[in-house]
mmCIF file with all atom_site columns, C-alpha atoms in Angstrom:
data_model
loop_
_atom_site.group_PDB
_atom_site.id
_atom_site.type_symbol
_atom_site.label_atom_id
_atom_site.label_alt_id
_atom_site.label_comp_id
_atom_site.label_asym_id
_atom_site.label_entity_id
_atom_site.label_seq_id
_atom_site.pdbx_PDB_ins_code
_atom_site.Cartn_x
_atom_site.Cartn_y
_atom_site.Cartn_z
_atom_site.occupancy
_atom_site.B_iso_or_equiv
_atom_site.pdbx_formal_charge
_atom_site.auth_seq_id
_atom_site.auth_comp_id
_atom_site.auth_asym_id
_atom_site.auth_atom_id
_atom_site.pdbx_PDB_model_num
ATOM 1   C CA . UNK D 1 1   ? 97.184  104.231 129.415 1.00 0.00 ? 21  UNK D CA 1
ATOM 2   C CA . UNK D 1 2   ? 98.082  107.705 128.164 1.00 0.00 ? 22  UNK D CA 1
ATOM 3   C CA . UNK D 1 3   ? 95.510  110.418 128.639 1.00 0.00 ? 23  UNK D CA 1
ATOM 4   C CA . UNK D 1 4   ? 94.563  113.215 126.264 1.00 0.00 ? 24  UNK D CA 1
ATOM 5   C CA . UNK D 1 5   ? 97.737  115.022 125.217 1.00 0.00 ? 25  UNK D CA 1
ATOM 6   C CA . UNK D 1 6   ? 97.776  118.653 124.175 1.00 0.00 ? 26  UNK D CA 1
ATOM 7   C CA . UNK D 1 7   ? 100.513 120.951 123.002 1.00 0.00 ? 27  UNK D CA 1
ATOM 8   C CA . UNK D 1 8   ? 101.763 123.502 123.508 1.00 0.00 ? 28  UNK D CA 1
ATOM 9   C CA . UNK D 1 9   ? 100.887 123.999 127.183 1.00 0.00 ? 29  UNK D CA 1
ATOM 10  C CA . UNK D 1 10  ? 101.536 127.717 126.929 1.00 0.00 ? 30  UNK D CA 1
ATOM 11  C CA . UNK D 1 11  ? 101.696 130.109 123.994 1.00 0.00 ? 31  UNK D CA 1
ATOM 12  C CA . UNK D 1 12  ? 102.259 133.857 123.976 1.00 0.00 ? 32  UNK D CA 1
ATOM 13  C CA . UNK D 1 13  ? 101.766 135.709 120.719 1.00 0.00 ? 33  UNK D CA 1
ATOM 14  C CA . UNK D 1 14  ? 101.117 139.205 119.497 1.00 0.00 ? 34  UNK D CA 1
ATOM 15  C CA . UNK D 1 15  ? 97.709  140.090 118.156 1.00 0.00 ? 35  UNK D CA 1
ATOM 16  C CA . UNK D 1 16  ? 97.130  139.384 114.472 1.00 0.00 ? 36  UNK D CA 1
ATOM 17  C CA . UNK D 1 17  ? 99.557  136.455 114.571 1.00 0.00 ? 37  UNK D CA 1
ATOM 18  C CA . UNK D 1 18  ? 98.393  132.895 113.835 1.00 0.00 ? 38  UNK D CA 1
ATOM 19  C CA . UNK D 1 19  ? 98.477  130.116 116.408 1.00 0.00 ? 39  UNK D CA 1
ATOM 20  C CA . UNK D 1 20  ? 97.764  126.393 116.327 1.00 0.00 ? 40  UNK D CA 1
ATOM 21  C CA . UNK D 1 21  ? 97.009  123.862 119.034 1.00 0.00 ? 41  UNK D CA 1
ATOM 22  C CA . UNK D 1 22  ? 97.359  120.123 118.742 1.00 0.00 ? 42  UNK D CA 1
ATOM 23  C CA . UNK D 1 23  ? 95.477  117.341 120.493 1.00 0.00 ? 43  UNK D CA 1
ATOM 24  C CA . UNK D 1 24  ? 96.007  113.598 120.640 1.00 0.00 ? 44  UNK D CA 1
ATOM 25  C CA . UNK D 1 25  ? 92.958  111.873 122.177 1.00 0.00 ? 45  UNK D CA 1
ATOM 26  C CA . UNK D 1 26  ? 92.885  108.639 124.130 1.00 0.00 ? 46  UNK D CA 1
ATOM 27  C CA . UNK D 1 27  ? 93.441  105.676 121.841 1.00 0.00 ? 47  UNK D CA 1
ATOM 28  C CA . UNK D 1 28  ? 90.160  104.286 120.571 1.00 0.00 ? 48  UNK D CA 1
ATOM 29  C CA . UNK D 1 29  ? 88.090  107.349 121.429 1.00 0.00 ? 49  UNK D CA 1
ATOM 30  C CA . UNK D 1 30  ? 85.985  108.223 118.423 1.00 0.00 ? 50  UNK D CA 1
ATOM 31  C CA . UNK D 1 31  ? 84.661  111.539 119.665 1.00 0.00 ? 51  UNK D CA 1
ATOM 32  C CA . UNK D 1 32  ? 86.877  114.578 120.124 1.00 0.00 ? 52  UNK D CA 1
ATOM 33  C CA . UNK D 1 33  ? 85.924  117.977 121.504 1.00 0.00 ? 53  UNK D CA 1
ATOM 34  C CA . UNK D 1 34  ? 87.555  121.388 121.619 1.00 0.00 ? 54  UNK D CA 1
ATOM 35  C CA . UNK D 1 35  ? 86.429  123.627 124.454 1.00 0.00 ? 55  UNK D CA 1
ATOM 36  C CA . UNK D 1 36  ? 87.237  127.246 125.268 1.00 0.00 ? 56  UNK D CA 1
ATOM 37  C CA . UNK D 1 37  ? 87.696  128.155 128.926 1.00 0.00 ? 57  UNK D CA 1
ATOM 38  C CA . UNK D 1 38  ? 87.881  131.831 129.775 1.00 0.00 ? 58  UNK D CA 1
ATOM 39  C CA . UNK D 1 39  ? 89.287  132.890 133.116 1.00 0.00 ? 59  UNK D CA 1
ATOM 40  C CA . UNK D 1 40  ? 86.801  132.219 135.899 1.00 0.00 ? 60  UNK D CA 1
ATOM 41  C CA . UNK D 1 41  ? 84.360  130.487 133.585 1.00 0.00 ? 61  UNK D CA 1
ATOM 42  C CA . UNK D 1 42  ? 83.356  126.960 132.725 1.00 0.00 ? 62  UNK D CA 1
ATOM 43  C CA . UNK D 1 43  ? 84.343  125.322 129.452 1.00 0.00 ? 63  UNK D CA 1
ATOM 44  C CA . UNK D 1 44  ? 82.300  126.165 126.368 1.00 0.00 ? 64  UNK D CA 1
ATOM 45  C CA . UNK D 1 45  ? 82.129  123.821 123.410 1.00 0.00 ? 65  UNK D CA 1
ATOM 46  C CA . UNK D 1 46  ? 83.741  125.055 120.205 1.00 0.00 ? 66  UNK D CA 1
ATOM 47  C CA . UNK D 1 47  ? 83.543  121.961 118.041 1.00 0.00 ? 67  UNK D CA 1
ATOM 48  C CA . UNK D 1 48  ? 82.839  118.255 118.307 1.00 0.00 ? 68  UNK D CA 1
ATOM 49  C CA . UNK D 1 49  ? 84.136  115.550 115.974 1.00 0.00 ? 69  UNK D CA 1
ATOM 50  C CA . UNK D 1 50  ? 82.858  112.059 115.531 1.00 0.00 ? 70  UNK D CA 1
ATOM 51  C CA . UNK D 1 51  ? 85.756  110.324 113.840 1.00 0.00 ? 71  UNK D CA 1
ATOM 52  C CA . UNK D 1 52  ? 86.846  112.783 111.146 1.00 0.00 ? 72  UNK D CA 1
ATOM 53  C CA . UNK D 1 53  ? 83.486  114.513 110.779 1.00 0.00 ? 73  UNK D CA 1
ATOM 54  C CA . UNK D 1 54  ? 82.734  117.793 112.530 1.00 0.00 ? 74  UNK D CA 1
ATOM 55  C CA . UNK D 1 55  ? 79.186  117.153 113.758 1.00 0.00 ? 75  UNK D CA 1
ATOM 56  C CA . UNK D 1 56  ? 78.743  120.288 115.868 1.00 0.00 ? 76  UNK D CA 1
ATOM 57  C CA . UNK D 1 57  ? 80.687  123.445 115.034 1.00 0.00 ? 77  UNK D CA 1
ATOM 58  C CA . UNK D 1 58  ? 77.890  125.895 115.712 1.00 0.00 ? 78  UNK D CA 1
ATOM 59  C CA . UNK D 1 59  ? 79.902  127.749 118.385 1.00 0.00 ? 79  UNK D CA 1
ATOM 60  C CA . UNK D 1 60  ? 83.138  127.972 116.396 1.00 0.00 ? 80  UNK D CA 1
ATOM 61  C CA . UNK D 1 61  ? 83.832  131.549 115.173 1.00 0.00 ? 81  UNK D CA 1
ATOM 62  C CA . UNK D 1 62  ? 84.502  130.568 111.595 1.00 0.00 ? 82  UNK D CA 1
ATOM 63  C CA . UNK D 1 63  ? 85.908  133.895 110.485 1.00 0.00 ? 83  UNK D CA 1
ATOM 64  C CA . UNK D 1 64  ? 89.136  133.255 112.364 1.00 0.00 ? 84  UNK D CA 1
ATOM 65  C CA . UNK D 1 65  ? 88.972  129.768 113.859 1.00 0.00 ? 85  UNK D CA 1
ATOM 66  C CA . UNK D 1 66  ? 89.395  126.497 112.028 1.00 0.00 ? 86  UNK D CA 1
ATOM 67  C CA . UNK D 1 67  ? 89.847  122.912 113.098 1.00 0.00 ? 87  UNK D CA 1
ATOM 68  C CA . UNK D 1 68  ? 90.609  119.624 111.472 1.00 0.00 ? 88  UNK D CA 1
ATOM 69  C CA . UNK D 1 69  ? 90.808  115.956 112.362 1.00 0.00 ? 89  UNK D CA 1
ATOM 70  C CA . UNK D 1 70  ? 91.996  114.483 109.118 1.00 0.00 ? 90  UNK D CA 1
ATOM 71  C CA . UNK D 1 71  ? 92.456  110.821 109.973 1.00 0.00 ? 91  UNK D CA 1
ATOM 72  C CA . UNK D 1 72  ? 89.975  110.677 112.796 1.00 0.00 ? 92  UNK D CA 1
ATOM 73  C CA . UNK D 1 73  ? 92.672  110.664 115.478 1.00 0.00 ? 93  UNK D CA 1
ATOM 74  C CA . UNK D 1 74  ? 94.742  113.791 116.165 1.00 0.00 ? 94  UNK D CA 1
ATOM 75  C CA . UNK D 1 75  ? 93.202  117.213 115.793 1.00 0.00 ? 95  UNK D CA 1
ATOM 76  C CA . UNK D 1 76  ? 94.444  120.757 115.372 1.00 0.00 ? 96  UNK D CA 1
ATOM 77  C CA . UNK D 1 77  ? 92.701  124.001 116.226 1.00 0.00 ? 97  UNK D CA 1
ATOM 78  C CA . UNK D 1 78  ? 93.924  127.149 114.519 1.00 0.00 ? 98  UNK D CA 1
ATOM 79  C CA . UNK D 1 79  ? 93.289  130.826 115.090 1.00 0.00 ? 99  UNK D CA 1
ATOM 80  C CA . UNK D 1 80  ? 94.244  133.279 112.373 1.00 0.00 ? 100 UNK D CA 1
ATOM 81  C CA . UNK D 1 81  ? 94.557  136.110 113.115 1.00 0.00 ? 101 UNK D CA 1
ATOM 82  C CA . UNK D 1 82  ? 94.485  136.062 116.916 1.00 0.00 ? 102 UNK D CA 1
ATOM 83  C CA . UNK D 1 83  ? 92.786  138.884 118.802 1.00 0.00 ? 103 UNK D CA 1
ATOM 84  C CA . UNK D 1 84  ? 93.268  140.086 122.372 1.00 0.00 ? 104 UNK D CA 1
ATOM 85  C CA . UNK D 1 85  ? 89.972  138.499 123.395 1.00 0.00 ? 105 UNK D CA 1
ATOM 86  C CA . UNK D 1 86  ? 91.189  135.058 122.337 1.00 0.00 ? 106 UNK D CA 1
ATOM 87  C CA . UNK D 1 87  ? 93.374  134.839 125.444 1.00 0.00 ? 107 UNK D CA 1
ATOM 88  C CA . UNK D 1 88  ? 92.024  131.771 127.225 1.00 0.00 ? 108 UNK D CA 1
ATOM 89  C CA . UNK D 1 89  ? 92.675  128.089 127.829 1.00 0.00 ? 109 UNK D CA 1
ATOM 90  C CA . UNK D 1 90  ? 91.808  125.772 124.949 1.00 0.00 ? 110 UNK D CA 1
ATOM 91  C CA . UNK D 1 91  ? 90.829  122.353 126.226 1.00 0.00 ? 111 UNK D CA 1
ATOM 92  C CA . UNK D 1 92  ? 90.678  119.177 124.203 1.00 0.00 ? 112 UNK D CA 1
ATOM 93  C CA . UNK D 1 93  ? 88.601  116.240 125.388 1.00 0.00 ? 113 UNK D CA 1
ATOM 94  C CA . UNK D 1 94  ? 87.684  112.834 124.060 1.00 0.00 ? 114 UNK D CA 1
ATOM 95  C CA . UNK D 1 95  ? 85.085  110.200 124.770 1.00 0.00 ? 115 UNK D CA 1
ATOM 96  C CA . UNK D 1 96  ? 84.687  106.623 123.692 1.00 0.00 ? 116 UNK D CA 1
ATOM 97  C CA . UNK D 1 97  ? 81.533  107.021 121.690 1.00 0.00 ? 117 UNK D CA 1
ATOM 98  C CA . UNK D 1 98  ? 78.992  109.825 121.559 1.00 0.00 ? 118 UNK D CA 1
ATOM 99  C CA . UNK D 1 99  ? 75.932  107.610 121.298 1.00 0.00 ? 119 UNK D CA 1
ATOM 100 C CA . UNK D 1 100 ? 74.656  106.398 124.632 1.00 0.00 ? 120 UNK D CA 1
ATOM 101 C CA . UNK D 1 101 ? 77.548  108.084 126.360 1.00 0.00 ? 121 UNK D CA 1
ATOM 102 C CA . UNK D 1 102 ? 76.775  109.062 129.941 1.00 0.00 ? 122 UNK D CA 1
ATOM 103 C CA . UNK D 1 103 ? 78.928  112.132 129.669 1.00 0.00 ? 123 UNK D CA 1
ATOM 104 C CA . UNK D 1 104 ? 82.381  111.102 130.778 1.00 0.00 ? 124 UNK D CA 1
ATOM 105 C CA . UNK D 1 105 ? 84.739  113.299 128.903 1.00 0.00 ? 125 UNK D CA 1
ATOM 106 C CA . UNK D 1 106 ? 88.472  112.872 129.348 1.00 0.00 ? 126 UNK D CA 1
ATOM 107 C CA . UNK D 1 107 ? 90.194  116.239 129.238 1.00 0.00 ? 127 UNK D CA 1
ATOM 108 C CA . UNK D 1 108 ? 93.714  117.221 128.405 1.00 0.00 ? 128 UNK D CA 1
ATOM 109 C CA . UNK D 1 109 ? 95.644  119.739 130.508 1.00 0.00 ? 129 UNK D CA 1
ATOM 110 C CA . UNK D 1 110 ? 94.816  122.527 128.087 1.00 0.00 ? 130 UNK D CA 1
ATOM 111 C CA . UNK D 1 111 ? 96.753  125.049 126.039 1.00 0.00 ? 131 UNK D CA 1
ATOM 112 C CA . UNK D 1 112 ? 96.897  128.480 127.636 1.00 0.00 ? 132 UNK D CA 1
ATOM 113 C CA . UNK D 1 113 ? 96.993  131.260 125.050 1.00 0.00 ? 133 UNK D CA 1
ATOM 114 C CA . UNK D 1 114 ? 98.017  134.807 125.848 1.00 0.00 ? 134 UNK D CA 1
ATOM 115 C CA . UNK D 1 115 ? 97.576  137.394 123.111 1.00 0.00 ? 135 UNK D CA 1
ATOM 116 C CA . UNK D 1 116 ? 99.504  140.646 123.619 1.00 0.00 ? 136 UNK D CA 1
ATOM 117 C CA . UNK I 2 1   ? 69.454  129.542 126.531 1.00 0.00 ? 15  UNK I CA 1
ATOM 118 C CA . UNK I 2 2   ? 70.683  127.158 129.139 1.00 0.00 ? 16  UNK I CA 1
ATOM 119 C CA . UNK I 2 3   ? 72.025  128.549 132.351 1.00 0.00 ? 17  UNK I CA 1
ATOM 120 C CA . UNK I 2 4   ? 73.969  126.686 135.025 1.00 0.00 ? 18  UNK I CA 1
ATOM 121 C CA . UNK I 2 5   ? 74.837  128.749 138.087 1.00 0.00 ? 19  UNK I CA 1
ATOM 122 C CA . UNK I 2 6   ? 77.186  128.137 140.980 1.00 0.00 ? 20  UNK I CA 1
ATOM 123 C CA . UNK I 2 7   ? 78.635  130.250 143.737 1.00 0.00 ? 21  UNK I CA 1
ATOM 124 C CA . UNK I 2 8   ? 82.232  131.158 142.963 1.00 0.00 ? 22  UNK I CA 1
ATOM 125 C CA . UNK I 2 9   ? 84.015  130.398 146.216 1.00 0.00 ? 23  UNK I CA 1
ATOM 126 C CA . UNK I 2 10  ? 83.764  128.083 149.230 1.00 0.00 ? 24  UNK I CA 1
ATOM 127 C CA . UNK I 2 11  ? 86.186  127.713 152.134 1.00 0.00 ? 25  UNK I CA 1
ATOM 128 C CA . UNK I 2 12  ? 86.011  124.923 154.692 1.00 0.00 ? 26  UNK I CA 1
ATOM 129 C CA . UNK I 2 13  ? 88.253  123.566 157.429 1.00 0.00 ? 27  UNK I CA 1
ATOM 130 C CA . UNK I 2 14  ? 89.941  120.230 156.952 1.00 0.00 ? 28  UNK I CA 1
ATOM 131 C CA . UNK I 2 15  ? 87.731  117.453 158.295 1.00 0.00 ? 29  UNK I CA 1
ATOM 132 C CA . UNK I 2 16  ? 84.495  119.393 157.859 1.00 0.00 ? 30  UNK I CA 1
ATOM 133 C CA . UNK I 2 17  ? 81.899  118.666 155.190 1.00 0.00 ? 31  UNK I CA 1
ATOM 134 C CA . UNK I 2 18  ? 81.718  120.779 152.046 1.00 0.00 ? 32  UNK I CA 1
ATOM 135 C CA . UNK I 2 19  ? 78.504  121.414 150.188 1.00 0.00 ? 33  UNK I CA 1
ATOM 136 C CA . UNK I 2 20  ? 78.696  122.862 146.686 1.00 0.00 ? 34  UNK I CA 1
ATOM 137 C CA . UNK I 2 21  ? 75.435  123.986 145.126 1.00 0.00 ? 35  UNK I CA 1
ATOM 138 C CA . UNK I 2 22  ? 74.282  124.372 141.537 1.00 0.00 ? 36  UNK I CA 1
ATOM 139 C CA . UNK I 2 23  ? 71.079  125.494 139.852 1.00 0.00 ? 37  UNK I CA 1
ATOM 140 C CA . UNK I 2 24  ? 70.211  124.796 136.243 1.00 0.00 ? 38  UNK I CA 1
ATOM 141 C CA . UNK I 2 25  ? 67.447  125.761 133.863 1.00 0.00 ? 39  UNK I CA 1
ATOM 142 C CA . UNK I 2 26  ? 67.206  122.923 131.331 1.00 0.00 ? 40  UNK I CA 1
ATOM 143 C CA . UNK I 2 27  ? 64.467  120.619 132.571 1.00 0.00 ? 41  UNK I CA 1
ATOM 144 C CA . UNK I 2 28  ? 65.149  118.125 129.780 1.00 0.00 ? 42  UNK I CA 1
ATOM 145 C CA . UNK I 2 29  ? 68.626  117.182 131.061 1.00 0.00 ? 43  UNK I CA 1
ATOM 146 C CA . UNK I 2 30  ? 69.132  113.452 131.205 1.00 0.00 ? 44  UNK I CA 1
ATOM 147 C CA . UNK I 2 31  ? 72.181  113.546 133.411 1.00 0.00 ? 45  UNK I CA 1
ATOM 148 C CA . UNK I 2 32  ? 73.798  116.006 135.768 1.00 0.00 ? 46  UNK I CA 1
ATOM 149 C CA . UNK I 2 33  ? 77.500  115.902 136.464 1.00 0.00 ? 47  UNK I CA 1
ATOM 150 C CA . UNK I 2 34  ? 80.205  117.079 138.784 1.00 0.00 ? 48  UNK I CA 1
ATOM 151 C CA . UNK I 2 35  ? 83.655  117.614 137.331 1.00 0.00 ? 49  UNK I CA 1
ATOM 152 C CA . UNK I 2 36  ? 86.785  118.552 139.297 1.00 0.00 ? 50  UNK I CA 1
ATOM 153 C CA . UNK I 2 37  ? 89.634  120.716 137.992 1.00 0.00 ? 51  UNK I CA 1
ATOM 154 C CA . UNK I 2 38  ? 92.892  120.833 139.903 1.00 0.00 ? 52  UNK I CA 1
ATOM 155 C CA . UNK I 2 39  ? 95.359  123.681 139.264 1.00 0.00 ? 53  UNK I CA 1
ATOM 156 C CA . UNK I 2 40  ? 96.946  123.466 135.834 1.00 0.00 ? 54  UNK I CA 1
ATOM 157 C CA . UNK I 2 41  ? 95.008  120.339 134.919 1.00 0.00 ? 55  UNK I CA 1
ATOM 158 C CA . UNK I 2 42  ? 92.049  119.413 132.777 1.00 0.00 ? 56  UNK I CA 1
ATOM 159 C CA . UNK I 2 43  ? 88.651  118.548 134.151 1.00 0.00 ? 57  UNK I CA 1
ATOM 160 C CA . UNK I 2 44  ? 88.009  115.118 135.603 1.00 0.00 ? 58  UNK I CA 1
ATOM 161 C CA . UNK I 2 45  ? 84.600  113.511 136.037 1.00 0.00 ? 59  UNK I CA 1
ATOM 162 C CA . UNK I 2 46  ? 83.841  113.001 139.721 1.00 0.00 ? 60  UNK I CA 1
ATOM 163 C CA . UNK I 2 47  ? 80.340  111.635 139.570 1.00 0.00 ? 61  UNK I CA 1
ATOM 164 C CA . UNK I 2 48  ? 77.050  111.931 137.742 1.00 0.00 ? 62  UNK I CA 1
ATOM 165 C CA . UNK I 2 49  ? 73.411  111.314 138.503 1.00 0.00 ? 63  UNK I CA 1
ATOM 166 C CA . UNK I 2 50  ? 70.510  110.317 136.283 1.00 0.00 ? 64  UNK I CA 1
ATOM 167 C CA . UNK I 2 51  ? 67.744  112.870 136.224 1.00 0.00 ? 65  UNK I CA 1
ATOM 168 C CA . UNK I 2 52  ? 65.242  110.315 137.569 1.00 0.00 ? 66  UNK I CA 1
ATOM 169 C CA . UNK I 2 53  ? 67.253  109.815 140.758 1.00 0.00 ? 67  UNK I CA 1
ATOM 170 C CA . UNK I 2 54  ? 67.314  112.097 143.765 1.00 0.00 ? 68  UNK I CA 1
ATOM 171 C CA . UNK I 2 55  ? 70.441  110.889 145.513 1.00 0.00 ? 69  UNK I CA 1
ATOM 172 C CA . UNK I 2 56  ? 73.668  109.116 144.740 1.00 0.00 ? 70  UNK I CA 1
ATOM 173 C CA . UNK I 2 57  ? 76.426  108.233 147.179 1.00 0.00 ? 71  UNK I CA 1
ATOM 174 C CA . UNK I 2 58  ? 79.970  107.298 146.270 1.00 0.00 ? 72  UNK I CA 1
ATOM 175 C CA . UNK I 2 59  ? 82.386  106.998 149.192 1.00 0.00 ? 73  UNK I CA 1
ATOM 176 C CA . UNK I 2 60  ? 82.866  110.548 150.548 1.00 0.00 ? 74  UNK I CA 1
ATOM 177 C CA . UNK I 2 61  ? 80.691  112.080 147.839 1.00 0.00 ? 75  UNK I CA 1
ATOM 178 C CA . UNK I 2 62  ? 76.918  112.528 148.046 1.00 0.00 ? 76  UNK I CA 1
ATOM 179 C CA . UNK I 2 63  ? 74.962  114.053 145.191 1.00 0.00 ? 77  UNK I CA 1
ATOM 180 C CA . UNK I 2 64  ? 71.462  115.368 145.820 1.00 0.00 ? 78  UNK I CA 1
ATOM 181 C CA . UNK I 2 65  ? 69.108  116.318 143.017 1.00 0.00 ? 79  UNK I CA 1
ATOM 182 C CA . UNK I 2 66  ? 65.898  118.295 143.447 1.00 0.00 ? 80  UNK I CA 1
ATOM 183 C CA . UNK I 2 67  ? 64.301  118.240 140.012 1.00 0.00 ? 81  UNK I CA 1
ATOM 184 C CA . UNK I 2 68  ? 61.384  120.389 141.021 1.00 0.00 ? 82  UNK I CA 1
ATOM 185 C CA . UNK I 2 69  ? 63.677  123.238 142.064 1.00 0.00 ? 83  UNK I CA 1
ATOM 186 C CA . UNK I 2 70  ? 66.363  122.352 139.459 1.00 0.00 ? 84  UNK I CA 1
ATOM 187 C CA . UNK I 2 71  ? 68.936  122.235 142.207 1.00 0.00 ? 85  UNK I CA 1
ATOM 188 C CA . UNK I 2 72  ? 71.951  119.953 142.401 1.00 0.00 ? 86  UNK I CA 1
ATOM 189 C CA . UNK I 2 73  ? 74.406  119.688 145.270 1.00 0.00 ? 87  UNK I CA 1
ATOM 190 C CA . UNK I 2 74  ? 77.659  117.888 145.949 1.00 0.00 ? 88  UNK I CA 1
ATOM 191 C CA . UNK I 2 75  ? 78.576  117.061 149.525 1.00 0.00 ? 89  UNK I CA 1
ATOM 192 C CA . UNK I 2 76  ? 82.131  116.039 150.324 1.00 0.00 ? 90  UNK I CA 1
ATOM 193 C CA . UNK I 2 77  ? 82.453  114.417 153.723 1.00 0.00 ? 91  UNK I CA 1
ATOM 194 C CA . UNK I 2 78  ? 85.645  114.762 155.778 1.00 0.00 ? 92  UNK I CA 1
ATOM 195 C CA . UNK I 2 79  ? 87.111  117.288 153.353 1.00 0.00 ? 93  UNK I CA 1
ATOM 196 C CA . UNK I 2 80  ? 90.858  116.983 152.842 1.00 0.00 ? 94  UNK I CA 1
ATOM 197 C CA . UNK I 2 81  ? 93.426  119.472 151.540 1.00 0.00 ? 95  UNK I CA 1
ATOM 198 C CA . UNK I 2 82  ? 93.651  117.380 148.378 1.00 0.00 ? 96  UNK I CA 1
ATOM 199 C CA . UNK I 2 83  ? 90.025  118.258 147.685 1.00 0.00 ? 97  UNK I CA 1
ATOM 200 C CA . UNK I 2 84  ? 91.008  121.889 147.037 1.00 0.00 ? 98  UNK I CA 1
ATOM 201 C CA . UNK I 2 85  ? 90.074  122.484 143.401 1.00 0.00 ? 99  UNK I CA 1
ATOM 202 C CA . UNK I 2 86  ? 87.419  124.010 141.188 1.00 0.00 ? 100 UNK I CA 1
ATOM 203 C CA . UNK I 2 87  ? 84.215  122.001 140.959 1.00 0.00 ? 101 UNK I CA 1
ATOM 204 C CA . UNK I 2 88  ? 82.028  122.323 137.879 1.00 0.00 ? 102 UNK I CA 1
ATOM 205 C CA . UNK I 2 89  ? 78.409  121.366 137.663 1.00 0.00 ? 103 UNK I CA 1
ATOM 206 C CA . UNK I 2 90  ? 77.228  120.373 134.173 1.00 0.00 ? 104 UNK I CA 1
ATOM 207 C CA . UNK I 2 91  ? 73.971  119.257 132.659 1.00 0.00 ? 105 UNK I CA 1
ATOM 208 C CA . UNK I 2 92  ? 73.101  117.648 129.385 1.00 0.00 ? 106 UNK I CA 1
ATOM 209 C CA . UNK I 2 93  ? 71.736  114.723 127.512 1.00 0.00 ? 107 UNK I CA 1
ATOM 210 C CA . UNK I 2 94  ? 75.116  113.032 127.424 1.00 0.00 ? 108 UNK I CA 1
ATOM 211 C CA . UNK I 2 95  ? 78.645  113.813 126.288 1.00 0.00 ? 109 UNK I CA 1
ATOM 212 C CA . UNK I 2 96  ? 77.319  115.405 123.123 1.00 0.00 ? 110 UNK I CA 1
ATOM 213 C CA . UNK I 2 97  ? 75.673  118.283 124.801 1.00 0.00 ? 111 UNK I CA 1
ATOM 214 C CA . UNK I 2 98  ? 77.263  119.222 128.129 1.00 0.00 ? 112 UNK I CA 1
ATOM 215 C CA . UNK I 2 99  ? 76.726  122.695 129.476 1.00 0.00 ? 113 UNK I CA 1
ATOM 216 C CA . UNK I 2 100 ? 79.081  123.693 132.291 1.00 0.00 ? 114 UNK I CA 1
ATOM 217 C CA . UNK I 2 101 ? 78.574  126.112 135.123 1.00 0.00 ? 115 UNK I CA 1
ATOM 218 C CA . UNK I 2 102 ? 81.122  128.758 136.100 1.00 0.00 ? 116 UNK I CA 1
ATOM 219 C CA . UNK I 2 103 ? 82.742  126.538 138.716 1.00 0.00 ? 117 UNK I CA 1
ATOM 220 C CA . UNK I 2 104 ? 83.109  126.792 142.510 1.00 0.00 ? 118 UNK I CA 1
ATOM 221 C CA . UNK I 2 105 ? 86.615  127.178 143.884 1.00 0.00 ? 119 UNK I CA 1
ATOM 222 C CA . UNK I 2 106 ? 86.889  125.077 147.046 1.00 0.00 ? 120 UNK I CA 1
ATOM 223 C CA . UNK I 2 107 ? 89.651  126.011 149.460 1.00 0.00 ? 121 UNK I CA 1
ATOM 224 C CA . UNK I 2 108 ? 90.374  123.636 152.323 1.00 0.00 ? 122 UNK I CA 1
ATOM 225 C CA . UNK I 2 109 ? 92.034  125.250 155.316 1.00 0.00 ? 123 UNK I CA 1
ATOM 226 C CA . UNK I 2 110 ? 94.356  122.943 157.272 1.00 0.00 ? 124 UNK I CA 1
#
């Protein structure tokens, strides 16, 4: 069974440019998460989707970040415009169902963003 | 806010036991978790423990939980070079609400 797939693995852009990351969760997983991982830190939740609904986006900087999961499967995370401080790894994760879930998230390999 | 703390680095010799420690502040956590991140890869759940338990063993892994002191540890017996990775402690009420620590980088010396 395929795991969580993310692309691109690496992206280098200049500041003020836009960037988008794509995530395909494990088939059948209703809940999808985007996490931010800064160097030397643990992941921090940006947004959580249950099917196509964003149920927790309280940590998403909405002035420049946006996300969508239109058909409740794939998701994209966009930054426009990117700033130097956005350099980090953006992790996508999925889980079968948020309710009663013991906390097993399945993570993708991440998209490493470098903003110059 | 919630705070989950870990030491940043640990080095052990191959064959020895490793003990990775974590302290947390949220006393309402239902579960506590250990995730492993290998270089260039996403995180992978290693094990978890219910907050009403004080120990869980799974092959080479032993998790100890001291709720009174809000202290969680992960012991890896007979540590192998393949165990070299970053280990993250996390607490929460389930997948909805995980809060990760900063991670402990384990280096196994052959």
